[in-house]
């Protein structure tokens, strides 16, 4: 956890100076920190770090979904799981703008039908 928090601090400084270049890396560090916090049974802190990670990555993801989906999709999935585990409702304002860009990556390209289901 200490190493993850140090990485967040360093990347937070870099992102403040060069946001376009370092916000995605800050988001990744926040996601790692969230995982560590959850392991330490600090679910509320993990949820907050996870939410901040999604917020930091959102502009880059929405600009280039294919380049950042490998980070955003697990962040959103973990966020939803953490909300459920903590009994809190997911933040619709946080997730709503992301869903159209995530949809192509979570749904099968044929609309969910495999070869045997098509007529």
PDB file of C-alpha atoms in Angstrom:
ATOM      1  CA  UNK A   1       0.000   0.000   0.000  1.00  0.00           C
ATOM      2  CA  UNK A   2       2.800   2.407   0.840  1.00  0.00           C
ATOM      3  CA  UNK A   3       4.436   1.922  -2.556  1.00  0.00           C
ATOM      4  CA  UNK A   4       1.086   2.424  -4.312  1.00  0.00           C
ATOM      5  CA  UNK A   5       0.466   5.626  -2.362  1.00  0.00           C
ATOM      6  CA  UNK A   6       3.950   6.888  -3.242  1.00  0.00           C
ATOM      7  CA  UNK A   7       3.282   6.189  -6.925  1.00  0.00           C
ATOM      8  CA  UNK A   8       0.005   8.142  -6.675  1.00  0.00           C
ATOM      9  CA  UNK A   9       1.813  11.086  -5.079  1.00  0.00           C
ATOM     10  CA  UNK A  10       4.509  11.145  -7.767  1.00  0.00           C
ATOM     11  CA  UNK A  11       2.062  10.794 -10.629  1.00  0.00           C
ATOM     12  CA  UNK A  12      -0.252  13.384  -9.098  1.00  0.00           C
ATOM     13  CA  UNK A  13       2.622  15.903  -9.253  1.00  0.00           C
ATOM     14  CA  UNK A  14       3.424  14.943 -12.847  1.00  0.00           C
ATOM     15  CA  UNK A  15      -0.251  15.130 -13.866  1.00  0.00           C
ATOM     16  CA  UNK A  16      -0.528  18.591 -12.331  1.00  0.00           C
ATOM     17  CA  UNK A  17       2.356  19.766 -14.512  1.00  0.00           C
ATOM     18  CA  UNK A  18       1.491  17.813 -17.689  1.00  0.00           C
ATOM     19  CA  UNK A  19      -2.135  16.651 -17.451  1.00  0.00           C
ATOM     20  CA  UNK A  20      -2.528  15.232 -20.938  1.00  0.00           C
ATOM     21  CA  UNK A  21       0.596  13.132 -20.613  1.00  0.00           C
ATOM     22  CA  UNK A  22       0.233  11.859 -17.053  1.00  0.00           C
ATOM     23  CA  UNK A  23      -3.453  11.658 -16.088  1.00  0.00           C
ATOM     24  CA  UNK A  24      -3.839   8.133 -17.515  1.00  0.00           C
ATOM     25  CA  UNK A  25      -0.826   6.982 -15.498  1.00  0.00           C
ATOM     26  CA  UNK A  26      -2.226   8.661 -12.393  1.00  0.00           C
ATOM     27  CA  UNK A  27      -5.473   6.797 -13.005  1.00  0.00           C
ATOM     28  CA  UNK A  28      -3.602   3.493 -13.214  1.00  0.00           C
ATOM     29  CA  UNK A  29      -1.774   4.242  -9.958  1.00  0.00           C
ATOM     30  CA  UNK A  30      -5.048   5.161  -8.263  1.00  0.00           C
ATOM     31  CA  UNK A  31      -6.548   1.868  -9.445  1.00  0.00           C
ATOM     32  CA  UNK A  32      -3.625  -0.063  -7.958  1.00  0.00           C
ATOM     33  CA  UNK A  33      -3.996   1.925  -4.756  1.00  0.00           C
ATOM     34  CA  UNK A  34      -7.717   1.057  -4.669  1.00  0.00           C
ATOM     35  CA  UNK A  35      -6.881  -2.639  -4.977  1.00  0.00           C
ATOM     36  CA  UNK A  36      -4.354  -2.382  -2.132  1.00  0.00           C
ATOM     37  CA  UNK A  37      -6.812  -0.473   0.047  1.00  0.00           C
ATOM     38  CA  UNK A  38      -9.468  -3.118  -0.522  1.00  0.00           C
ATOM     39  CA  UNK A  39      -6.996  -5.836   0.437  1.00  0.00           C
ATOM     40  CA  UNK A  40      -6.373  -3.914   3.677  1.00  0.00           C
ATOM     41  CA  UNK A  41     -10.149  -3.929   4.371  1.00  0.00           C
ATOM     42  CA  UNK A  42     -10.443  -0.206   3.705  1.00  0.00           C
ATOM     43  CA  UNK A  43     -13.377  -0.467   1.323  1.00  0.00           C
ATOM     44  CA  UNK A  44     -14.546   3.158   1.619  1.00  0.00           C
ATOM     45  CA  UNK A  45     -11.044   4.401   0.776  1.00  0.00           C
ATOM     46  CA  UNK A  46     -10.790   1.855  -2.050  1.00  0.00           C
ATOM     47  CA  UNK A  47     -14.071   3.061  -3.486  1.00  0.00           C
ATOM     48  CA  UNK A  48     -12.918   6.698  -3.323  1.00  0.00           C
ATOM     49  CA  UNK A  49      -9.606   5.884  -5.050  1.00  0.00           C
ATOM     50  CA  UNK A  50     -11.438   3.805  -7.664  1.00  0.00           C
ATOM     51  CA  UNK A  51     -13.851   6.677  -8.346  1.00  0.00           C
ATOM     52  CA  UNK A  52     -10.957   9.125  -8.714  1.00  0.00           C
ATOM     53  CA  UNK A  53      -9.194   6.707 -11.086  1.00  0.00           C
ATOM     54  CA  UNK A  54     -12.261   6.596 -13.343  1.00  0.00           C
ATOM     55  CA  UNK A  55     -12.551  10.390 -13.214  1.00  0.00           C
ATOM     56  CA  UNK A  56      -8.877  10.827 -14.167  1.00  0.00           C
ATOM     57  CA  UNK A  57      -9.004   8.332 -17.026  1.00  0.00           C
ATOM     58  CA  UNK A  58     -12.365   9.418 -18.464  1.00  0.00           C
ATOM     59  CA  UNK A  59     -11.101  12.197 -20.783  1.00  0.00           C
ATOM     60  CA  UNK A  60      -8.411   9.996 -22.338  1.00  0.00           C
ATOM     61  CA  UNK A  61     -10.779   7.028 -22.582  1.00  0.00           C
ATOM     62  CA  UNK A  62     -13.534   9.043 -24.226  1.00  0.00           C
ATOM     63  CA  UNK A  63     -11.014  10.491 -26.675  1.00  0.00           C
ATOM     64  CA  UNK A  64      -9.452   7.133 -27.572  1.00  0.00           C
ATOM     65  CA  UNK A  65     -11.612   4.299 -26.218  1.00  0.00           C
ATOM     66  CA  UNK A  66      -9.654   1.515 -27.901  1.00  0.00           C
ATOM     67  CA  UNK A  67      -6.389   2.707 -26.397  1.00  0.00           C
ATOM     68  CA  UNK A  68      -7.684   2.889 -22.816  1.00  0.00           C
ATOM     69  CA  UNK A  69     -10.430   0.267 -22.550  1.00  0.00           C
ATOM     70  CA  UNK A  70      -7.954  -2.212 -21.036  1.00  0.00           C
ATOM     71  CA  UNK A  71      -7.747   0.156 -18.033  1.00  0.00           C
ATOM     72  CA  UNK A  72     -11.266   1.604 -17.970  1.00  0.00           C
ATOM     73  CA  UNK A  73     -13.261  -1.601 -18.196  1.00  0.00           C
ATOM     74  CA  UNK A  74     -11.706  -3.236 -15.116  1.00  0.00           C
ATOM     75  CA  UNK A  75     -11.875   0.070 -13.224  1.00  0.00           C
ATOM     76  CA  UNK A  76     -15.609   0.314 -13.870  1.00  0.00           C
ATOM     77  CA  UNK A  77     -16.212  -3.359 -13.078  1.00  0.00           C
ATOM     78  CA  UNK A  78     -14.318  -3.069  -9.792  1.00  0.00           C
ATOM     79  CA  UNK A  79     -16.113   0.175  -8.973  1.00  0.00           C
ATOM     80  CA  UNK A  80     -19.497  -1.493  -9.441  1.00  0.00           C
ATOM     81  CA  UNK A  81     -18.419  -4.443  -7.298  1.00  0.00           C
ATOM     82  CA  UNK A  82     -17.143  -2.152  -4.567  1.00  0.00           C
ATOM     83  CA  UNK A  83     -20.372  -0.142  -4.622  1.00  0.00           C
ATOM     84  CA  UNK A  84     -22.335  -3.350  -4.215  1.00  0.00           C
ATOM     85  CA  UNK A  85     -20.055  -4.598  -1.418  1.00  0.00           C
ATOM     86  CA  UNK A  86     -20.373  -1.317   0.463  1.00  0.00           C
ATOM     87  CA  UNK A  87     -24.119  -1.024  -0.090  1.00  0.00           C
ATOM     88  CA  UNK A  88     -23.795   2.266  -1.932  1.00  0.00           C
ATOM     89  CA  UNK A  89     -25.354   3.187  -5.250  1.00  0.00           C
ATOM     90  CA  UNK A  90     -22.991   3.720  -8.183  1.00  0.00           C
ATOM     91  CA  UNK A  91     -22.591   7.333  -9.264  1.00  0.00           C
ATOM     92  CA  UNK A  92     -24.640   7.640 -12.430  1.00  0.00           C
ATOM     93  CA  UNK A  93     -23.068  10.971 -13.343  1.00  0.00           C
ATOM     94  CA  UNK A  94     -19.649   9.297 -13.249  1.00  0.00           C
ATOM     95  CA  UNK A  95     -20.602   6.247 -15.314  1.00  0.00           C
ATOM     96  CA  UNK A  96     -23.235   7.542 -17.748  1.00  0.00           C
ATOM     97  CA  UNK A  97     -20.828   9.307 -20.137  1.00  0.00           C
ATOM     98  CA  UNK A  98     -18.613   6.205 -20.262  1.00  0.00           C
ATOM     99  CA  UNK A  99     -21.251   3.604 -21.067  1.00  0.00           C
ATOM    100  CA  UNK A 100     -21.674   4.312 -24.804  1.00  0.00           C
ATOM    101  CA  UNK A 101     -17.904   4.052 -25.301  1.00  0.00           C
ATOM    102  CA  UNK A 102     -17.664   0.869 -23.168  1.00  0.00           C
ATOM    103  CA  UNK A 103     -20.623  -0.854 -24.834  1.00  0.00           C
ATOM    104  CA  UNK A 104     -18.785  -2.090 -27.960  1.00  0.00           C
ATOM    105  CA  UNK A 105     -16.159  -3.735 -25.770  1.00  0.00           C
ATOM    106  CA  UNK A 106     -18.562  -5.637 -23.513  1.00  0.00           C
ATOM    107  CA  UNK A 107     -21.175  -6.763 -26.026  1.00  0.00           C
ATOM    108  CA  UNK A 108     -20.544  -9.355 -28.704  1.00  0.00           C
ATOM    109  CA  UNK A 109     -20.313  -7.729 -32.154  1.00  0.00           C
ATOM    110  CA  UNK A 110     -23.263  -9.775 -33.432  1.00  0.00           C
ATOM    111  CA  UNK A 111     -25.614  -8.536 -30.726  1.00  0.00           C
ATOM    112  CA  UNK A 112     -25.262 -11.627 -28.542  1.00  0.00           C
ATOM    113  CA  UNK A 113     -26.301 -14.212 -31.129  1.00  0.00           C
ATOM    114  CA  UNK A 114     -23.980 -17.031 -31.987  1.00  0.00           C
ATOM    115  CA  UNK A 115     -24.086 -18.947 -35.274  1.00  0.00           C
ATOM    116  CA  UNK A 116     -26.770 -21.387 -34.057  1.00  0.00           C
ATOM    117  CA  UNK A 117     -29.169 -18.622 -33.001  1.00  0.00           C
ATOM    118  CA  UNK A 118     -29.364 -16.839 -36.355  1.00  0.00           C
ATOM    119  CA  UNK A 119     -31.977 -17.892 -38.815  1.00  0.00           C
TER     120      UNK A 119
END
